[in-house]
Amino acid sequence: MNLIFATNNPNKVSEVKKVIGDKFEVVSLKEFGFTEDIPEPHDTLEENAYEKSSVIHQRFGVNCFSEDTGLEVPALNGEPGVKSARYAGEVCSASDNIDLLLSRLEGIENREAQFRTVVSLILEDTEYQFEGIAKGKIIHSRRGEKGFGYDPIFVPEGYDITFAEMDASEKNSISHRAKAINKLVEFLKNY
Ligand code: ITT
């Protein structure tokens, strides 16, 4: 089976392809030849994930999936959450987002956080969602060069290194994204 992965984020494509391996073929939007930006206008990961998969499904009538991910920090009322990509502004870098998050957490003792991924699969005109969570904490300054986004400041529970200090296979053995994608794979196996 071949499934379009409705994302414009090459880091997500690389992680997801490694998790899925040869179980089925994942085709990114770039490989599919679709280069438009898909809006994410909603206030929840669930709705934004559906927005991305439904745009591709409605336009091309293909089976596809997308995912929306947020870094949720309870001490900041769940921020950056659904705004994770644009936390520091409409046009901003991952580094700007990290700087803003670290400044908001200054003086706050509770640095617990979780990454949450919601996968939206549209298969034969029906939508299914799968969630994956990775709990951890936000450290005070960046460590590591691997991964992407907020990885340099996130230390997952049970570890003392950040996601950005792990190689891809180690991150994929515990990450929010891998957990959600593994549920998708299980679902497809039993479909
Ligand atoms: P698509 O919507 O095209 O899939 P995006 O980059 O806009 O790609 P999101 O809307 O899900 O993705 O934004 C989530 C942001 O959260 C993303 O830009 C990263 O900065 C961050 N993020 C997502 N997954 C992450 C991960 O595994 N590690 C660190 N940061 C992550």
PDB file of C-alpha atoms and ligand atoms in Angstrom:
ATOM      1  CA  MET A   1       0.000   0.000   0.000  1.00  0.00           C
ATOM      2  CA  ASN A   2       1.081   3.528  -0.708  1.00  0.00           C
ATOM      3  CA  LEU A   3       0.022   6.508   1.420  1.00  0.00           C
ATOM      4  CA  ILE A   4       0.608  10.226   0.948  1.00  0.00           C
ATOM      5  CA  PHE A   5       2.060  11.911   4.064  1.00  0.00           C
ATOM      6  CA  ALA A   6       0.547  15.426   4.068  1.00  0.00           C
ATOM      7  CA  THR A   7       3.405  17.431   5.551  1.00  0.00           C
ATOM      8  CA  ASN A   8       5.870  20.031   4.342  1.00  0.00           C
ATOM      9  CA  ASN A   9       8.308  19.287   7.151  1.00  0.00           C
ATOM     10  CA  PRO A  10      11.225  17.155   5.843  1.00  0.00           C
ATOM     11  CA  ASN A  11      12.285  16.198   9.395  1.00  0.00           C
ATOM     12  CA  LYS A  12       8.893  14.603  10.001  1.00  0.00           C
ATOM     13  CA  VAL A  13       9.152  12.732   6.684  1.00  0.00           C
ATOM     14  CA  SER A  14      12.548  11.351   7.571  1.00  0.00           C
ATOM     15  CA  GLU A  15      11.480  10.210  11.069  1.00  0.00           C
ATOM     16  CA  VAL A  16       8.220   8.665   9.868  1.00  0.00           C
ATOM     17  CA  LYS A  17       9.849   6.805   6.959  1.00  0.00           C
ATOM     18  CA  LYS A  18      12.322   5.245   9.402  1.00  0.00           C
ATOM     19  CA  VAL A  19       9.523   4.127  11.750  1.00  0.00           C
ATOM     20  CA  ILE A  20       7.412   2.654   8.946  1.00  0.00           C
ATOM     21  CA  GLY A  21      10.358   1.030   7.151  1.00  0.00           C
ATOM     22  CA  ASP A  22       9.128  -1.229   4.353  1.00  0.00           C
ATOM     23  CA  LYS A  23       5.749  -1.979   5.978  1.00  0.00           C
ATOM     24  CA  PHE A  24       4.144   0.335   3.422  1.00  0.00           C
ATOM     25  CA  GLU A  25       5.261   3.097   1.096  1.00  0.00           C
ATOM     26  CA  VAL A  26       5.129   6.673   2.377  1.00  0.00           C
ATOM     27  CA  VAL A  27       5.082   9.418  -0.278  1.00  0.00           C
ATOM     28  CA  SER A  28       5.782  12.944   0.965  1.00  0.00           C
ATOM     29  CA  LEU A  29       3.997  15.985  -0.510  1.00  0.00           C
ATOM     30  CA  LYS A  30       7.285  16.990  -2.122  1.00  0.00           C
ATOM     31  CA  GLU A  31       7.612  13.580  -3.793  1.00  0.00           C
ATOM     32  CA  PHE A  32       3.931  13.806  -4.790  1.00  0.00           C
ATOM     33  CA  GLY A  33       4.614  17.201  -6.403  1.00  0.00           C
ATOM     34  CA  PHE A  34       2.422  19.297  -4.080  1.00  0.00           C
ATOM     35  CA  THR A  35       4.214  22.394  -2.833  1.00  0.00           C
ATOM     36  CA  GLU A  36       1.440  24.623  -1.467  1.00  0.00           C
ATOM     37  CA  ASP A  37       1.343  25.509   2.206  1.00  0.00           C
ATOM     38  CA  ILE A  38      -1.673  23.973   3.958  1.00  0.00           C
ATOM     39  CA  PRO A  39      -3.259  26.302   6.511  1.00  0.00           C
ATOM     40  CA  GLU A  40      -3.521  25.298  10.169  1.00  0.00           C
ATOM     41  CA  PRO A  41      -6.239  27.662  11.376  1.00  0.00           C
ATOM     42  CA  HIS A  42      -7.639  25.730  14.337  1.00  0.00           C
ATOM     43  CA  ASP A  43      -7.097  25.713  18.111  1.00  0.00           C
ATOM     44  CA  THR A  44      -6.463  22.000  18.520  1.00  0.00           C
ATOM     45  CA  LEU A  45      -3.932  19.521  17.166  1.00  0.00           C
ATOM     46  CA  GLU A  46      -6.824  17.204  16.262  1.00  0.00           C
ATOM     47  CA  GLU A  47      -8.546  19.777  14.035  1.00  0.00           C
ATOM     48  CA  ASN A  48      -5.313  20.930  12.390  1.00  0.00           C
ATOM     49  CA  ALA A  49      -4.251  17.356  11.670  1.00  0.00           C
ATOM     50  CA  TYR A  50      -7.636  16.732  10.019  1.00  0.00           C
ATOM     51  CA  GLU A  51      -7.322  20.000   8.061  1.00  0.00           C
ATOM     52  CA  LYS A  52      -4.035  18.827   6.522  1.00  0.00           C
ATOM     53  CA  SER A  53      -5.196  15.311   5.609  1.00  0.00           C
ATOM     54  CA  SER A  54      -8.599  16.475   4.358  1.00  0.00           C
ATOM     55  CA  VAL A  55      -7.126  19.139   2.039  1.00  0.00           C
ATOM     56  CA  ILE A  56      -5.088  16.453   0.252  1.00  0.00           C
ATOM     57  CA  HIS A  57      -7.912  13.923   0.322  1.00  0.00           C
ATOM     58  CA  GLN A  58     -10.452  16.391  -1.097  1.00  0.00           C
ATOM     59  CA  ARG A  59      -8.067  17.684  -3.751  1.00  0.00           C
ATOM     60  CA  PHE A  60      -6.741  14.339  -5.004  1.00  0.00           C
ATOM     61  CA  GLY A  61      -9.090  11.650  -3.649  1.00  0.00           C
ATOM     62  CA  VAL A  62      -6.135   9.631  -2.325  1.00  0.00           C
ATOM     63  CA  ASN A  63      -5.647   7.752   0.938  1.00  0.00           C
ATOM     64  CA  CYS A  64      -3.364   9.892   3.065  1.00  0.00           C
ATOM     65  CA  PHE A  65      -2.308  10.867   6.562  1.00  0.00           C
ATOM     66  CA  SER A  66      -0.948  13.938   8.286  1.00  0.00           C
ATOM     67  CA  GLU A  67       0.127  14.794  11.785  1.00  0.00           C
ATOM     68  CA  ASP A  68       0.089  17.841  13.991  1.00  0.00           C
ATOM     69  CA  THR A  69       2.492  18.053  16.914  1.00  0.00           C
ATOM     70  CA  GLY A  70       2.717  20.415  19.849  1.00  0.00           C
ATOM     71  CA  LEU A  71       5.025  20.871  22.811  1.00  0.00           C
ATOM     72  CA  GLU A  72       2.735  21.271  25.834  1.00  0.00           C
ATOM     73  CA  VAL A  73       4.072  22.921  28.988  1.00  0.00           C
ATOM     74  CA  PRO A  74       1.634  22.771  31.936  1.00  0.00           C
ATOM     75  CA  ALA A  75       3.315  25.698  33.763  1.00  0.00           C
ATOM     76  CA  LEU A  76       2.524  27.847  30.700  1.00  0.00           C
ATOM     77  CA  ASN A  77      -1.082  26.657  30.459  1.00  0.00           C
ATOM     78  CA  GLY A  78      -0.211  24.183  27.713  1.00  0.00           C
ATOM     79  CA  GLU A  79       1.749  26.637  25.558  1.00  0.00           C
ATOM     80  CA  PRO A  80       3.275  26.597  22.983  1.00  0.00           C
ATOM     81  CA  GLY A  81       0.929  23.675  22.181  1.00  0.00           C
ATOM     82  CA  VAL A  82      -0.920  24.052  18.930  1.00  0.00           C
ATOM     83  CA  LYS A  83       1.123  27.223  18.244  1.00  0.00           C
ATOM     84  CA  SER A  84       4.465  25.381  18.481  1.00  0.00           C
ATOM     85  CA  ALA A  85       5.550  26.157  14.911  1.00  0.00           C
ATOM     86  CA  ARG A  86       4.680  29.881  15.136  1.00  0.00           C
ATOM     87  CA  TYR A  87       5.210  30.537  18.852  1.00  0.00           C
ATOM     88  CA  ALA A  88       7.554  33.510  18.346  1.00  0.00           C
ATOM     89  CA  GLY A  89       5.587  34.947  15.400  1.00  0.00           C
ATOM     90  CA  GLU A  90       4.188  34.159  11.954  1.00  0.00           C
ATOM     91  CA  VAL A  91       7.693  34.209  10.466  1.00  0.00           C
ATOM     92  CA  CYS A  92      10.151  32.765  12.949  1.00  0.00           C
ATOM     93  CA  SER A  93      12.816  30.104  13.294  1.00  0.00           C
ATOM     94  CA  ALA A  94      12.986  27.110  15.621  1.00  0.00           C
ATOM     95  CA  SER A  95      15.697  29.003  17.470  1.00  0.00           C
ATOM     96  CA  ASP A  96      13.370  32.022  18.013  1.00  0.00           C
ATOM     97  CA  ASN A  97      10.743  29.652  19.419  1.00  0.00           C
ATOM     98  CA  ILE A  98      13.262  28.106  21.812  1.00  0.00           C
ATOM     99  CA  ASP A  99      14.434  31.552  22.990  1.00  0.00           C
ATOM    100  CA  LEU A 100      10.864  32.618  23.710  1.00  0.00           C
ATOM    101  CA  LEU A 101      10.028  29.411  25.553  1.00  0.00           C
ATOM    102  CA  LEU A 102      13.168  29.631  27.703  1.00  0.00           C
ATOM    103  CA  SER A 103      12.421  33.260  28.558  1.00  0.00           C
ATOM    104  CA  ARG A 104       8.809  32.444  29.522  1.00  0.00           C
ATOM    105  CA  LEU A 105      10.088  29.668  31.799  1.00  0.00           C
ATOM    106  CA  GLU A 106      12.621  31.878  33.587  1.00  0.00           C
ATOM    107  CA  GLY A 107      12.027  31.709  37.334  1.00  0.00           C
ATOM    108  CA  ILE A 108       9.467  28.911  37.008  1.00  0.00           C
ATOM    109  CA  GLU A 109      10.379  25.745  38.869  1.00  0.00           C
ATOM    110  CA  ASN A 110       8.021  23.300  37.182  1.00  0.00           C
ATOM    111  CA  ARG A 111       9.667  22.564  33.825  1.00  0.00           C
ATOM    112  CA  GLU A 112       7.626  19.479  32.949  1.00  0.00           C
ATOM    113  CA  ALA A 113       6.575  19.223  29.317  1.00  0.00           C
ATOM    114  CA  GLN A 114       5.246  16.775  26.804  1.00  0.00           C
ATOM    115  CA  PHE A 115       5.290  16.447  23.057  1.00  0.00           C
ATOM    116  CA  ARG A 116       1.933  15.325  21.724  1.00  0.00           C
ATOM    117  CA  THR A 117       1.357  14.124  18.164  1.00  0.00           C
ATOM    118  CA  VAL A 118      -2.033  13.543  16.583  1.00  0.00           C
ATOM    119  CA  VAL A 119      -2.009  11.551  13.346  1.00  0.00           C
ATOM    120  CA  SER A 120      -5.030  11.910  11.064  1.00  0.00           C
ATOM    121  CA  LEU A 121      -5.469   9.076   8.567  1.00  0.00           C
ATOM    122  CA  ILE A 122      -8.054   9.224   5.803  1.00  0.00           C
ATOM    123  CA  LEU A 123      -8.614   5.771   4.405  1.00  0.00           C
ATOM    124  CA  GLU A 124     -11.423   5.027   1.969  1.00  0.00           C
ATOM    125  CA  ASP A 125     -13.177   8.287   2.898  1.00  0.00           C
ATOM    126  CA  THR A 126     -13.155   7.710   6.662  1.00  0.00           C
ATOM    127  CA  GLU A 127     -10.929   9.532   9.152  1.00  0.00           C
ATOM    128  CA  TYR A 128      -9.086   7.778  12.003  1.00  0.00           C
ATOM    129  CA  GLN A 129      -6.846   9.490  14.604  1.00  0.00           C
ATOM    130  CA  PHE A 130      -3.900   8.147  16.604  1.00  0.00           C
ATOM    131  CA  GLU A 131      -2.137   9.928  19.468  1.00  0.00           C
ATOM    132  CA  GLY A 132       1.406   9.647  20.786  1.00  0.00           C
ATOM    133  CA  ILE A 133       2.855  11.386  23.849  1.00  0.00           C
ATOM    134  CA  ALA A 134       6.444  11.735  25.082  1.00  0.00           C
ATOM    135  CA  LYS A 135       6.806  13.200  28.569  1.00  0.00           C
ATOM    136  CA  GLY A 136       9.912  14.989  29.772  1.00  0.00           C
ATOM    137  CA  LYS A 137      11.252  18.347  30.876  1.00  0.00           C
ATOM    138  CA  ILE A 138      12.624  21.564  29.437  1.00  0.00           C
ATOM    139  CA  ILE A 139      16.242  22.261  30.355  1.00  0.00           C
ATOM    140  CA  HIS A 140      17.770  25.737  30.739  1.00  0.00           C
ATOM    141  CA  SER A 141      19.900  25.864  27.595  1.00  0.00           C
ATOM    142  CA  ARG A 142      20.328  24.007  24.322  1.00  0.00           C
ATOM    143  CA  ARG A 143      22.209  20.699  24.079  1.00  0.00           C
ATOM    144  CA  GLY A 144      22.789  18.656  20.916  1.00  0.00           C
ATOM    145  CA  GLU A 145      22.721  19.193  17.191  1.00  0.00           C
ATOM    146  CA  LYS A 146      20.469  16.401  15.949  1.00  0.00           C
ATOM    147  CA  GLY A 147      16.701  16.339  15.536  1.00  0.00           C
ATOM    148  CA  PHE A 148      14.784  19.581  14.925  1.00  0.00           C
ATOM    149  CA  GLY A 149      12.467  22.147  16.470  1.00  0.00           C
ATOM    150  CA  TYR A 150      12.488  22.078  20.273  1.00  0.00           C
ATOM    151  CA  ASP A 151      14.642  18.914  20.484  1.00  0.00           C
ATOM    152  CA  PRO A 152      17.756  20.692  21.912  1.00  0.00           C
ATOM    153  CA  ILE A 153      15.886  21.720  25.101  1.00  0.00           C
ATOM    154  CA  PHE A 154      13.749  18.601  25.695  1.00  0.00           C
ATOM    155  CA  VAL A 155      14.990  15.766  27.910  1.00  0.00           C
ATOM    156  CA  PRO A 156      12.603  12.790  27.820  1.00  0.00           C
ATOM    157  CA  GLU A 157      11.602  11.027  31.042  1.00  0.00           C
ATOM    158  CA  GLY A 158      14.136   8.394  32.140  1.00  0.00           C
ATOM    159  CA  TYR A 159      17.015  10.000  30.181  1.00  0.00           C
ATOM    160  CA  ASP A 160      19.607  12.643  30.871  1.00  0.00           C
ATOM    161  CA  ILE A 161      20.236  13.614  27.255  1.00  0.00           C
ATOM    162  CA  THR A 162      18.047  15.732  24.982  1.00  0.00           C
ATOM    163  CA  PHE A 163      16.272  14.490  21.861  1.00  0.00           C
ATOM    164  CA  ALA A 164      18.892  16.516  19.942  1.00  0.00           C
ATOM    165  CA  GLU A 165      21.676  14.432  21.506  1.00  0.00           C
ATOM    166  CA  MET A 166      20.064  11.147  20.397  1.00  0.00           C
ATOM    167  CA  ASP A 167      20.491   9.543  17.036  1.00  0.00           C
ATOM    168  CA  ALA A 168      17.342   9.096  14.976  1.00  0.00           C
ATOM    169  CA  SER A 169      16.786   5.489  16.011  1.00  0.00           C
ATOM    170  CA  GLU A 170      16.977   6.314  19.726  1.00  0.00           C
ATOM    171  CA  LYS A 171      14.518   9.213  19.385  1.00  0.00           C
ATOM    172  CA  ASN A 172      12.255   6.954  17.321  1.00  0.00           C
ATOM    173  CA  SER A 173      12.265   4.305  20.059  1.00  0.00           C
ATOM    174  CA  ILE A 174      10.485   6.661  22.506  1.00  0.00           C
ATOM    175  CA  SER A 175       9.116   9.669  20.640  1.00  0.00           C
ATOM    176  CA  HIS A 176       5.562  11.015  20.504  1.00  0.00           C
ATOM    177  CA  ARG A 177       5.642  10.765  16.703  1.00  0.00           C
ATOM    178  CA  ALA A 178       6.883   7.163  16.638  1.00  0.00           C
ATOM    179  CA  LYS A 179       4.221   6.126  19.176  1.00  0.00           C
ATOM    180  CA  ALA A 180       1.428   7.636  17.084  1.00  0.00           C
ATOM    181  CA  ILE A 181       2.838   6.206  13.850  1.00  0.00           C
ATOM    182  CA  ASN A 182       3.221   2.732  15.398  1.00  0.00           C
ATOM    183  CA  LYS A 183      -0.499   2.856  16.255  1.00  0.00           C
ATOM    184  CA  LEU A 184      -1.220   3.786  12.631  1.00  0.00           C
ATOM    185  CA  VAL A 185       0.873   0.831  11.422  1.00  0.00           C
ATOM    186  CA  GLU A 186      -0.946  -1.578  13.785  1.00  0.00           C
ATOM    187  CA  PHE A 187      -4.289  -0.251  12.568  1.00  0.00           C
ATOM    188  CA  LEU A 188      -3.328  -0.728   8.917  1.00  0.00           C
ATOM    189  CA  LYS A 189      -2.046  -4.254   9.571  1.00  0.00           C
ATOM    190  CA  ASN A 190      -5.435  -5.214  11.000  1.00  0.00           C
ATOM    191  CA  TYR A 191      -7.537  -3.279   8.486  1.00  0.00           C
TER     192      TYR A 191
HETATM  193  P1  ITT B   1       3.502  20.378   8.720  1.00  0.00           P
HETATM  194  O1  ITT B   1       2.361  21.167   9.304  1.00  0.00           O
HETATM  195  O2  ITT B   1       3.747  20.662   7.279  1.00  0.00           O
HETATM  196  O3  ITT B   1       3.378  18.914   8.993  1.00  0.00           O
HETATM  197  P2  ITT B   1       5.080  21.876  10.652  1.00  0.00           P
HETATM  198  O4  ITT B   1       6.552  22.015  10.853  1.00  0.00           O
HETATM  199  O5  ITT B   1       4.272  23.119  10.432  1.00  0.00           O
HETATM  200  O6  ITT B   1       4.858  20.818   9.469  1.00  0.00           O
HETATM  201  P3  ITT B   1       3.493  21.381  13.037  1.00  0.00           P
HETATM  202  O7  ITT B   1       2.408  22.273  12.601  1.00  0.00           O
HETATM  203  O8  ITT B   1       3.114  20.041  13.604  1.00  0.00           O
HETATM  204  O9  ITT B   1       4.523  21.057  11.877  1.00  0.00           O
HETATM  205  O10 ITT B   1       4.376  22.240  14.034  1.00  0.00           O
HETATM  206  C1  ITT B   1       4.945  21.739  15.115  1.00  0.00           C
HETATM  207  C2  ITT B   1       6.217  22.474  15.430  1.00  0.00           C
HETATM  208  O11 ITT B   1       6.624  21.877  16.657  1.00  0.00           O
HETATM  209  C3  ITT B   1       7.331  22.196  14.420  1.00  0.00           C
HETATM  210  O12 ITT B   1       7.513  23.241  13.527  1.00  0.00           O
HETATM  211  C4  ITT B   1       8.560  22.024  15.312  1.00  0.00           C
HETATM  212  O13 ITT B   1       9.174  23.247  15.540  1.00  0.00           O
HETATM  213  C5  ITT B   1       7.962  21.497  16.596  1.00  0.00           C
HETATM  214  N1  ITT B   1       8.090  20.037  16.620  1.00  0.00           N
HETATM  215  C6  ITT B   1       7.258  19.104  16.060  1.00  0.00           C
HETATM  216  N2  ITT B   1       7.721  17.872  16.278  1.00  0.00           N
HETATM  217  C7  ITT B   1       8.866  18.007  16.972  1.00  0.00           C
HETATM  218  C8  ITT B   1       9.814  17.104  17.467  1.00  0.00           C
HETATM  219  O14 ITT B   1       9.698  15.794  17.268  1.00  0.00           O
HETATM  220  N3  ITT B   1      10.847  17.594  18.117  1.00  0.00           N
HETATM  221  C9  ITT B   1      10.995  18.923  18.324  1.00  0.00           C
HETATM  222  N4  ITT B   1      10.167  19.841  17.877  1.00  0.00           N
HETATM  223  C10 ITT B   1       9.096  19.397  17.195  1.00  0.00           C
END
